[in-house]
Amino acid sequence: MDKSMKITELGISLFTVGKIRAVENESFGVYYLSEPEFEIRPIAEKLFPIFQYEKEYFNDPDAQFKVFLRRDPFVISNGGSACRYAFISGYSAFGGFDPDKWFNVLIHEMTHTWPYMDDNNVGEGTWFLEGATEYYCTWLPYIGGFLDDEFTVKCLNEKIGRRYYQNPFRETPNMEIPKIQWKERLAQECPYGRGFLYLANTEAQLRRAGKGSIDDIVKQFGWDRPMHPADWKAFLQERLGREAVVQFEEMTAGKFLEPDRIFLKTDFKL
Ligand SMILES: [Zn+2]
């Protein structure tokens, strides 16, 4: 994989002086400028093995990663923003946050390094960029044994329950969402939940049919070689046939998604 930096990436880089604090190992570093009232080290050390597991999973063994944590002046904090092999996240100067929720933001931003779909025409690839990131950042730490049932159950209910089923914009078409998402915060969250649920449903269909996994296409593409919706459709057509392509088009048009019956069976093991 080409790891050279693009000019646009320099444009979103931070230049600073002064004492920089760090918690790092050979491939992963967490950097911050002032000591918060909570400890960064245990959070960073929880991320190290998940990063190791994910980079091996996505066949990217030489990946190096940097996280910049910033104390911000906002009451509503703990958001994140990712670029390739790095992300920034903030914690509020006012204190008070849900550590599990924040940890999930951190693994979400880290996971953005791998699943990728072109989204220059904003809305076309958002369902995948955010949905696949949500899907993998929930399942990989769980199947790798890094996060327990309780954490994962909380994530599932937040990501599928609150962000999709309880979302008033759950039937808004993908291409309509960018027009309103900066006014309607909940609309902006819809592609995360919709994409996650749609991909989990597709994974269930593939496994039931013995036709592999969404991993087979996800791992072929990346930031250097973005997937396009046409690639996704070709994959569906090849593995599951025309009906799956129609289901995909219905999803993009905002058709309500039901959870695959696989979710409702307690004896099914992925
Ligand atoms: Zn994201």
PDB file of C-alpha atoms and ligand atoms in Angstrom:
ATOM      1  CA  MET A   1       0.000   0.000   0.000  1.00  0.00           C
ATOM      2  CA  ASP A   2       1.267   3.483  -0.857  1.00  0.00           C
ATOM      3  CA  LYS A   3       1.872   5.360   2.395  1.00  0.00           C
ATOM      4  CA  SER A   4       3.086   8.649   0.874  1.00  0.00           C
ATOM      5  CA  MET A   5       1.273  11.744   2.044  1.00  0.00           C
ATOM      6  CA  LYS A   6      -0.998  13.837  -0.152  1.00  0.00           C
ATOM      7  CA  ILE A   7      -0.948  17.655  -0.175  1.00  0.00           C
ATOM      8  CA  THR A   8      -4.515  17.688   1.107  1.00  0.00           C
ATOM      9  CA  GLU A   9      -3.341  15.636   4.100  1.00  0.00           C
ATOM     10  CA  LEU A  10      -0.728  18.292   4.901  1.00  0.00           C
ATOM     11  CA  GLY A  11      -3.578  20.776   4.797  1.00  0.00           C
ATOM     12  CA  ILE A  12      -5.323  18.980   7.657  1.00  0.00           C
ATOM     13  CA  SER A  13      -2.138  18.449   9.691  1.00  0.00           C
ATOM     14  CA  LEU A  14      -1.414  20.119  13.020  1.00  0.00           C
ATOM     15  CA  PHE A  15       1.831  22.021  13.594  1.00  0.00           C
ATOM     16  CA  THR A  16       2.697  22.811  17.198  1.00  0.00           C
ATOM     17  CA  VAL A  17       5.437  23.601  19.740  1.00  0.00           C
ATOM     18  CA  GLY A  18       5.773  22.874  23.453  1.00  0.00           C
ATOM     19  CA  LYS A  19       5.650  19.748  25.490  1.00  0.00           C
ATOM     20  CA  ILE A  20       3.771  16.942  23.824  1.00  0.00           C
ATOM     21  CA  ARG A  21       2.744  14.028  25.966  1.00  0.00           C
ATOM     22  CA  ALA A  22       2.710  10.590  24.418  1.00  0.00           C
ATOM     23  CA  VAL A  23       1.705   7.016  25.083  1.00  0.00           C
ATOM     24  CA  GLU A  24       3.109   4.870  22.335  1.00  0.00           C
ATOM     25  CA  ASN A  25       4.337   1.495  21.226  1.00  0.00           C
ATOM     26  CA  GLU A  26       6.192   0.587  18.021  1.00  0.00           C
ATOM     27  CA  SER A  27       3.201   1.083  15.707  1.00  0.00           C
ATOM     28  CA  PHE A  28       0.644   3.139  17.603  1.00  0.00           C
ATOM     29  CA  GLY A  29       0.955   6.464  19.405  1.00  0.00           C
ATOM     30  CA  VAL A  30      -1.477   8.660  21.318  1.00  0.00           C
ATOM     31  CA  TYR A  31      -0.416  12.331  21.675  1.00  0.00           C
ATOM     32  CA  TYR A  32      -1.877  15.175  23.739  1.00  0.00           C
ATOM     33  CA  LEU A  33      -0.838  18.606  24.986  1.00  0.00           C
ATOM     34  CA  SER A  34      -2.196  18.796  28.526  1.00  0.00           C
ATOM     35  CA  GLU A  35      -2.966  16.224  31.170  1.00  0.00           C
ATOM     36  CA  PRO A  36      -6.731  15.651  31.475  1.00  0.00           C
ATOM     37  CA  GLU A  37      -8.391  14.712  34.758  1.00  0.00           C
ATOM     38  CA  PHE A  38      -8.629  11.101  33.590  1.00  0.00           C
ATOM     39  CA  GLU A  39      -5.781   8.780  32.623  1.00  0.00           C
ATOM     40  CA  ILE A  40      -4.952   8.452  28.929  1.00  0.00           C
ATOM     41  CA  ARG A  41      -2.556   5.500  29.320  1.00  0.00           C
ATOM     42  CA  PRO A  42      -5.143   2.777  30.108  1.00  0.00           C
ATOM     43  CA  ILE A  43      -7.318   3.973  27.203  1.00  0.00           C
ATOM     44  CA  ALA A  44      -4.337   3.893  24.804  1.00  0.00           C
ATOM     45  CA  GLU A  45      -3.272   0.478  26.042  1.00  0.00           C
ATOM     46  CA  LYS A  46      -6.768  -0.840  25.376  1.00  0.00           C
ATOM     47  CA  LEU A  47      -6.485   0.441  21.782  1.00  0.00           C
ATOM     48  CA  PHE A  48      -3.044  -1.110  21.039  1.00  0.00           C
ATOM     49  CA  PRO A  49      -4.135  -4.760  20.714  1.00  0.00           C
ATOM     50  CA  ILE A  50      -7.312  -3.836  18.803  1.00  0.00           C
ATOM     51  CA  PHE A  51      -5.209  -1.925  16.263  1.00  0.00           C
ATOM     52  CA  GLN A  52      -2.861  -4.896  15.974  1.00  0.00           C
ATOM     53  CA  TYR A  53      -5.803  -7.257  15.401  1.00  0.00           C
ATOM     54  CA  GLU A  54      -7.501  -4.974  12.858  1.00  0.00           C
ATOM     55  CA  LYS A  55      -4.390  -4.301  10.774  1.00  0.00           C
ATOM     56  CA  GLU A  56      -3.766  -8.033  10.520  1.00  0.00           C
ATOM     57  CA  TYR A  57      -7.423  -8.626   9.669  1.00  0.00           C
ATOM     58  CA  PHE A  58      -7.227  -6.109   6.808  1.00  0.00           C
ATOM     59  CA  ASN A  59      -3.861  -7.468   5.579  1.00  0.00           C
ATOM     60  CA  ASP A  60      -2.011  -4.243   6.432  1.00  0.00           C
ATOM     61  CA  PRO A  61       0.696  -5.545   8.812  1.00  0.00           C
ATOM     62  CA  ASP A  62       3.056  -2.540   8.477  1.00  0.00           C
ATOM     63  CA  ALA A  63       0.417   0.045   9.360  1.00  0.00           C
ATOM     64  CA  GLN A  64       1.487   2.779  11.784  1.00  0.00           C
ATOM     65  CA  PHE A  65      -1.091   4.889  13.516  1.00  0.00           C
ATOM     66  CA  LYS A  66      -1.238   8.215  15.366  1.00  0.00           C
ATOM     67  CA  VAL A  67      -3.997   9.638  17.531  1.00  0.00           C
ATOM     68  CA  PHE A  68      -4.159  13.241  18.624  1.00  0.00           C
ATOM     69  CA  LEU A  69      -6.350  14.006  21.607  1.00  0.00           C
ATOM     70  CA  ARG A  70      -7.405  17.555  22.211  1.00  0.00           C
ATOM     71  CA  ARG A  71      -9.050  19.215  25.181  1.00  0.00           C
ATOM     72  CA  ASP A  72     -11.822  21.254  23.625  1.00  0.00           C
ATOM     73  CA  PRO A  73     -14.020  24.075  24.910  1.00  0.00           C
ATOM     74  CA  PHE A  74     -17.319  22.371  24.046  1.00  0.00           C
ATOM     75  CA  VAL A  75     -19.863  20.964  26.484  1.00  0.00           C
ATOM     76  CA  ILE A  76     -20.911  18.370  23.872  1.00  0.00           C
ATOM     77  CA  SER A  77     -17.603  16.755  23.044  1.00  0.00           C
ATOM     78  CA  ASN A  78     -15.966  13.388  22.243  1.00  0.00           C
ATOM     79  CA  GLY A  79     -16.437  13.603  18.471  1.00  0.00           C
ATOM     80  CA  GLY A  80     -13.743  12.415  16.125  1.00  0.00           C
ATOM     81  CA  SER A  81     -12.395  12.987  12.669  1.00  0.00           C
ATOM     82  CA  ALA A  82     -10.267  10.502  10.747  1.00  0.00           C
ATOM     83  CA  CYS A  83      -7.726  10.699   7.979  1.00  0.00           C
ATOM     84  CA  ARG A  84      -5.584   7.839   6.764  1.00  0.00           C
ATOM     85  CA  TYR A  85      -3.637   6.208   9.619  1.00  0.00           C
ATOM     86  CA  ALA A  86      -4.547   8.937  12.086  1.00  0.00           C
ATOM     87  CA  PHE A  87      -7.443  10.618  13.806  1.00  0.00           C
ATOM     88  CA  ILE A  88      -8.188  13.468  16.154  1.00  0.00           C
ATOM     89  CA  SER A  89     -10.673  13.338  18.975  1.00  0.00           C
ATOM     90  CA  GLY A  90     -11.579  15.732  21.741  1.00  0.00           C
ATOM     91  CA  TYR A  91     -12.598  15.655  25.361  1.00  0.00           C
ATOM     92  CA  SER A  92     -14.486  18.460  27.013  1.00  0.00           C
ATOM     93  CA  ALA A  93     -12.754  20.968  29.272  1.00  0.00           C
ATOM     94  CA  PHE A  94     -15.957  20.775  31.333  1.00  0.00           C
ATOM     95  CA  GLY A  95     -15.396  17.081  32.075  1.00  0.00           C
ATOM     96  CA  GLY A  96     -18.156  14.507  32.356  1.00  0.00           C
ATOM     97  CA  PHE A  97     -18.404  11.917  29.602  1.00  0.00           C
ATOM     98  CA  ASP A  98     -19.375   8.321  29.039  1.00  0.00           C
ATOM     99  CA  PRO A  99     -16.040   6.405  28.786  1.00  0.00           C
ATOM    100  CA  ASP A 100     -17.596   3.503  26.840  1.00  0.00           C
ATOM    101  CA  LYS A 101     -19.166   5.848  24.330  1.00  0.00           C
ATOM    102  CA  TRP A 102     -15.900   7.714  23.857  1.00  0.00           C
ATOM    103  CA  PHE A 103     -13.927   4.500  23.537  1.00  0.00           C
ATOM    104  CA  ASN A 104     -16.300   3.510  20.784  1.00  0.00           C
ATOM    105  CA  VAL A 105     -15.602   6.796  18.970  1.00  0.00           C
ATOM    106  CA  LEU A 106     -11.885   6.030  19.203  1.00  0.00           C
ATOM    107  CA  ILE A 107     -12.202   2.553  17.694  1.00  0.00           C
ATOM    108  CA  HIS A 108     -14.606   3.881  15.062  1.00  0.00           C
ATOM    109  CA  GLU A 109     -12.071   6.514  13.934  1.00  0.00           C
ATOM    110  CA  MET A 110      -9.250   3.964  13.962  1.00  0.00           C
ATOM    111  CA  THR A 111     -11.272   1.474  11.889  1.00  0.00           C
ATOM    112  CA  HIS A 112     -11.905   4.156   9.216  1.00  0.00           C
ATOM    113  CA  THR A 113      -8.376   3.338   8.004  1.00  0.00           C
ATOM    114  CA  TRP A 114      -9.613   0.327   6.035  1.00  0.00           C
ATOM    115  CA  PRO A 115     -13.178   0.025   4.597  1.00  0.00           C
ATOM    116  CA  TYR A 116     -13.473   2.652   1.889  1.00  0.00           C
ATOM    117  CA  MET A 117     -15.928   3.777  -0.773  1.00  0.00           C
ATOM    118  CA  ASP A 118     -15.677   6.884  -2.923  1.00  0.00           C
ATOM    119  CA  ASP A 119     -17.969   9.610  -1.547  1.00  0.00           C
ATOM    120  CA  ASN A 120     -16.998  12.595  -3.693  1.00  0.00           C
ATOM    121  CA  ASN A 121     -20.634  12.776  -4.685  1.00  0.00           C
ATOM    122  CA  VAL A 122     -21.567  13.088  -1.007  1.00  0.00           C
ATOM    123  CA  GLY A 123     -24.216  10.560  -0.007  1.00  0.00           C
ATOM    124  CA  GLU A 124     -23.275   7.926  -2.565  1.00  0.00           C
ATOM    125  CA  GLY A 125     -20.651   6.269  -0.378  1.00  0.00           C
ATOM    126  CA  THR A 126     -21.501   7.584   3.109  1.00  0.00           C
ATOM    127  CA  TRP A 127     -23.661   4.555   3.952  1.00  0.00           C
ATOM    128  CA  PHE A 128     -20.594   2.372   3.341  1.00  0.00           C
ATOM    129  CA  LEU A 129     -17.859   4.627   4.763  1.00  0.00           C
ATOM    130  CA  GLU A 130     -19.739   5.020   8.022  1.00  0.00           C
ATOM    131  CA  GLY A 131     -21.752   1.791   8.008  1.00  0.00           C
ATOM    132  CA  ALA A 132     -18.815  -0.528   7.307  1.00  0.00           C
ATOM    133  CA  THR A 133     -16.729   1.324   9.876  1.00  0.00           C
ATOM    134  CA  GLU A 134     -19.496   0.851  12.436  1.00  0.00           C
ATOM    135  CA  TYR A 135     -19.873  -2.809  11.467  1.00  0.00           C
ATOM    136  CA  TYR A 136     -16.167  -3.681  11.728  1.00  0.00           C
ATOM    137  CA  CYS A 137     -15.432  -1.548  14.789  1.00  0.00           C
ATOM    138  CA  THR A 138     -18.231  -3.385  16.600  1.00  0.00           C
ATOM    139  CA  TRP A 139     -17.550  -6.947  15.465  1.00  0.00           C
ATOM    140  CA  LEU A 140     -13.763  -7.148  15.234  1.00  0.00           C
ATOM    141  CA  PRO A 141     -12.970  -6.123  18.830  1.00  0.00           C
ATOM    142  CA  TYR A 142     -15.740  -8.498  19.929  1.00  0.00           C
ATOM    143  CA  ILE A 143     -14.724 -11.577  17.944  1.00  0.00           C
ATOM    144  CA  GLY A 144     -11.076 -10.845  18.778  1.00  0.00           C
ATOM    145  CA  GLY A 145     -11.994 -11.050  22.455  1.00  0.00           C
ATOM    146  CA  PHE A 146     -10.999  -7.460  23.346  1.00  0.00           C
ATOM    147  CA  LEU A 147     -14.433  -6.124  24.258  1.00  0.00           C
ATOM    148  CA  ASP A 148     -17.047  -8.040  26.179  1.00  0.00           C
ATOM    149  CA  ASP A 149     -20.729  -8.835  25.674  1.00  0.00           C
ATOM    150  CA  GLU A 150     -21.857  -5.916  27.779  1.00  0.00           C
ATOM    151  CA  PHE A 151     -19.901  -3.302  25.790  1.00  0.00           C
ATOM    152  CA  THR A 152     -20.970  -4.829  22.468  1.00  0.00           C
ATOM    153  CA  VAL A 153     -24.655  -5.027  23.424  1.00  0.00           C
ATOM    154  CA  LYS A 154     -24.534  -1.345  24.336  1.00  0.00           C
ATOM    155  CA  CYS A 155     -22.980  -0.554  20.940  1.00  0.00           C
ATOM    156  CA  LEU A 156     -25.520  -2.594  18.993  1.00  0.00           C
ATOM    157  CA  ASN A 157     -28.458  -0.905  20.661  1.00  0.00           C
ATOM    158  CA  GLU A 158     -26.942   2.517  20.121  1.00  0.00           C
ATOM    159  CA  LYS A 159     -25.944   1.905  16.507  1.00  0.00           C
ATOM    160  CA  ILE A 160     -28.889  -0.064  15.195  1.00  0.00           C
ATOM    161  CA  GLY A 161     -31.548   0.904  17.741  1.00  0.00           C
ATOM    162  CA  ARG A 162     -31.038   4.589  18.322  1.00  0.00           C
ATOM    163  CA  ARG A 163     -29.286   5.597  15.115  1.00  0.00           C
ATOM    164  CA  TYR A 164     -31.593   3.713  12.764  1.00  0.00           C
ATOM    165  CA  TYR A 165     -34.854   2.345  14.180  1.00  0.00           C
ATOM    166  CA  GLN A 166     -35.474   5.324  16.459  1.00  0.00           C
ATOM    167  CA  ASN A 167     -34.236   7.809  13.880  1.00  0.00           C
ATOM    168  CA  PRO A 168     -37.015  10.002  12.382  1.00  0.00           C
ATOM    169  CA  PHE A 169     -34.949  10.160   9.145  1.00  0.00           C
ATOM    170  CA  ARG A 170     -34.704   6.359   8.751  1.00  0.00           C
ATOM    171  CA  GLU A 171     -36.642   6.443   5.456  1.00  0.00           C
ATOM    172  CA  THR A 172     -34.886   9.473   3.974  1.00  0.00           C
ATOM    173  CA  PRO A 173     -33.020   8.486   0.769  1.00  0.00           C
ATOM    174  CA  ASN A 174     -29.211   8.479   0.966  1.00  0.00           C
ATOM    175  CA  MET A 175     -28.833  11.364  -1.492  1.00  0.00           C
ATOM    176  CA  GLU A 176     -31.344  13.556   0.404  1.00  0.00           C
ATOM    177  CA  ILE A 177     -29.448  13.320   3.688  1.00  0.00           C
ATOM    178  CA  PRO A 178     -26.455  15.553   2.731  1.00  0.00           C
ATOM    179  CA  LYS A 179     -28.895  18.386   1.936  1.00  0.00           C
ATOM    180  CA  ILE A 180     -30.186  18.512   5.512  1.00  0.00           C
ATOM    181  CA  GLN A 181     -27.542  16.855   7.676  1.00  0.00           C
ATOM    182  CA  TRP A 182     -25.921  20.043   8.986  1.00  0.00           C
ATOM    183  CA  LYS A 183     -29.264  21.323  10.194  1.00  0.00           C
ATOM    184  CA  GLU A 184     -30.627  17.998  11.420  1.00  0.00           C
ATOM    185  CA  ARG A 185     -28.066  16.174  13.519  1.00  0.00           C
ATOM    186  CA  LEU A 186     -30.146  12.992  13.565  1.00  0.00           C
ATOM    187  CA  ALA A 187     -30.249  12.896   9.755  1.00  0.00           C
ATOM    188  CA  GLN A 188     -26.455  12.906   9.734  1.00  0.00           C
ATOM    189  CA  GLU A 189     -26.468   9.784  11.947  1.00  0.00           C
ATOM    190  CA  CYS A 190     -28.825   7.811   9.699  1.00  0.00           C
ATOM    191  CA  PRO A 191     -26.214   6.457   7.204  1.00  0.00           C
ATOM    192  CA  TYR A 192     -24.229   5.038  10.135  1.00  0.00           C
ATOM    193  CA  GLY A 193     -27.122   2.922  11.385  1.00  0.00           C
ATOM    194  CA  ARG A 194     -28.575   2.159   7.962  1.00  0.00           C
ATOM    195  CA  GLY A 195     -25.204   1.133   6.536  1.00  0.00           C
ATOM    196  CA  PHE A 196     -24.377  -1.060   9.527  1.00  0.00           C
ATOM    197  CA  LEU A 197     -27.728  -2.853   9.434  1.00  0.00           C
ATOM    198  CA  TYR A 198     -27.695  -3.261   5.647  1.00  0.00           C
ATOM    199  CA  LEU A 199     -24.160  -4.708   5.693  1.00  0.00           C
ATOM    200  CA  ALA A 200     -24.976  -7.052   8.585  1.00  0.00           C
ATOM    201  CA  ASN A 201     -28.078  -8.227   6.692  1.00  0.00           C
ATOM    202  CA  THR A 202     -26.007  -8.751   3.524  1.00  0.00           C
ATOM    203  CA  GLU A 203     -23.385 -10.675   5.488  1.00  0.00           C
ATOM    204  CA  ALA A 204     -26.142 -12.922   6.873  1.00  0.00           C
ATOM    205  CA  GLN A 205     -27.500 -13.560   3.357  1.00  0.00           C
ATOM    206  CA  LEU A 206     -24.033 -14.399   2.029  1.00  0.00           C
ATOM    207  CA  ARG A 207     -23.275 -16.806   4.858  1.00  0.00           C
ATOM    208  CA  ARG A 208     -26.637 -18.505   4.591  1.00  0.00           C
ATOM    209  CA  ALA A 209     -26.088 -19.013   0.864  1.00  0.00           C
ATOM    210  CA  GLY A 210     -22.496 -20.224   1.415  1.00  0.00           C
ATOM    211  CA  LYS A 211     -21.253 -17.361  -0.792  1.00  0.00           C
ATOM    212  CA  GLY A 212     -18.480 -15.993   1.369  1.00  0.00           C
ATOM    213  CA  SER A 213     -18.498 -12.689   3.194  1.00  0.00           C
ATOM    214  CA  ILE A 214     -18.568  -8.935   2.622  1.00  0.00           C
ATOM    215  CA  ASP A 215     -14.900  -9.134   3.679  1.00  0.00           C
ATOM    216  CA  ASP A 216     -14.144 -10.552   0.214  1.00  0.00           C
ATOM    217  CA  ILE A 217     -14.898  -7.209  -1.445  1.00  0.00           C
ATOM    218  CA  VAL A 218     -14.055  -4.867   1.454  1.00  0.00           C
ATOM    219  CA  LYS A 219     -10.463  -6.142   1.580  1.00  0.00           C
ATOM    220  CA  GLN A 220      -9.932  -5.562  -2.153  1.00  0.00           C
ATOM    221  CA  PHE A 221     -10.356  -1.801  -1.850  1.00  0.00           C
ATOM    222  CA  GLY A 222      -8.999   1.023   0.311  1.00  0.00           C
ATOM    223  CA  TRP A 223      -8.071   4.717   0.430  1.00  0.00           C
ATOM    224  CA  ASP A 224      -5.627   4.217  -2.436  1.00  0.00           C
ATOM    225  CA  ARG A 225      -8.130   2.293  -4.486  1.00  0.00           C
ATOM    226  CA  PRO A 226     -11.649   3.329  -3.484  1.00  0.00           C
ATOM    227  CA  MET A 227     -14.595   1.054  -4.077  1.00  0.00           C
ATOM    228  CA  HIS A 228     -17.423   2.569  -6.118  1.00  0.00           C
ATOM    229  CA  PRO A 229     -21.114   1.697  -5.853  1.00  0.00           C
ATOM    230  CA  ALA A 230     -20.792  -0.112  -9.217  1.00  0.00           C
ATOM    231  CA  ASP A 231     -18.180  -2.460  -7.675  1.00  0.00           C
ATOM    232  CA  TRP A 232     -20.538  -3.203  -4.800  1.00  0.00           C
ATOM    233  CA  LYS A 233     -23.402  -3.930  -7.224  1.00  0.00           C
ATOM    234  CA  ALA A 234     -21.205  -6.220  -9.323  1.00  0.00           C
ATOM    235  CA  PHE A 235     -20.260  -8.124  -6.162  1.00  0.00           C
ATOM    236  CA  LEU A 236     -23.926  -8.525  -5.171  1.00  0.00           C
ATOM    237  CA  GLN A 237     -24.896  -9.635  -8.662  1.00  0.00           C
ATOM    238  CA  GLU A 238     -22.123 -12.234  -8.753  1.00  0.00           C
ATOM    239  CA  ARG A 239     -22.687 -13.662  -5.277  1.00  0.00           C
ATOM    240  CA  LEU A 240     -26.401 -13.250  -4.632  1.00  0.00           C
ATOM    241  CA  GLY A 241     -28.019 -12.350  -7.957  1.00  0.00           C
ATOM    242  CA  ARG A 242     -30.315  -9.626  -9.195  1.00  0.00           C
ATOM    243  CA  GLU A 243     -32.564  -9.581  -6.123  1.00  0.00           C
ATOM    244  CA  ALA A 244     -29.682  -8.414  -3.928  1.00  0.00           C
ATOM    245  CA  VAL A 245     -28.934  -5.557  -6.351  1.00  0.00           C
ATOM    246  CA  VAL A 246     -32.591  -4.491  -6.132  1.00  0.00           C
ATOM    247  CA  GLN A 247     -32.409  -4.629  -2.316  1.00  0.00           C
ATOM    248  CA  PHE A 248     -29.325  -2.421  -2.435  1.00  0.00           C
ATOM    249  CA  GLU A 249     -31.077   0.140  -4.615  1.00  0.00           C
ATOM    250  CA  GLU A 250     -34.079   0.072  -2.290  1.00  0.00           C
ATOM    251  CA  MET A 251     -31.773   0.707   0.685  1.00  0.00           C
ATOM    252  CA  THR A 252     -30.252   3.756  -1.036  1.00  0.00           C
ATOM    253  CA  ALA A 253     -33.789   5.026  -1.713  1.00  0.00           C
ATOM    254  CA  GLY A 254     -34.575   4.794   2.010  1.00  0.00           C
ATOM    255  CA  LYS A 255     -36.700   1.630   2.114  1.00  0.00           C
ATOM    256  CA  PHE A 256     -37.211   0.492   5.694  1.00  0.00           C
ATOM    257  CA  LEU A 257     -34.811  -2.340   6.613  1.00  0.00           C
ATOM    258  CA  GLU A 258     -35.921  -5.252   8.727  1.00  0.00           C
ATOM    259  CA  PRO A 259     -33.302  -7.062  10.804  1.00  0.00           C
ATOM    260  CA  ASP A 260     -32.333 -10.346   9.156  1.00  0.00           C
ATOM    261  CA  ARG A 261     -33.765 -13.328  10.971  1.00  0.00           C
ATOM    262  CA  ILE A 262     -30.214 -14.332  11.857  1.00  0.00           C
ATOM    263  CA  PHE A 263     -30.312 -11.608  14.520  1.00  0.00           C
ATOM    264  CA  LEU A 264     -33.375 -13.150  16.078  1.00  0.00           C
ATOM    265  CA  LYS A 265     -31.932 -16.637  16.524  1.00  0.00           C
ATOM    266  CA  THR A 266     -30.015 -17.057  19.714  1.00  0.00           C
ATOM    267  CA  ASP A 267     -28.283 -20.277  18.660  1.00  0.00           C
ATOM    268  CA  PHE A 268     -26.633 -18.809  15.567  1.00  0.00           C
ATOM    269  CA  LYS A 269     -22.917 -18.257  15.843  1.00  0.00           C
ATOM    270  CA  LEU A 270     -21.111 -16.015  13.380  1.00  0.00           C
TER     271      LEU A 270
HETATM  272 ZN    ZN B   1     -16.900   7.859  10.839  1.00  0.00          ZN
END
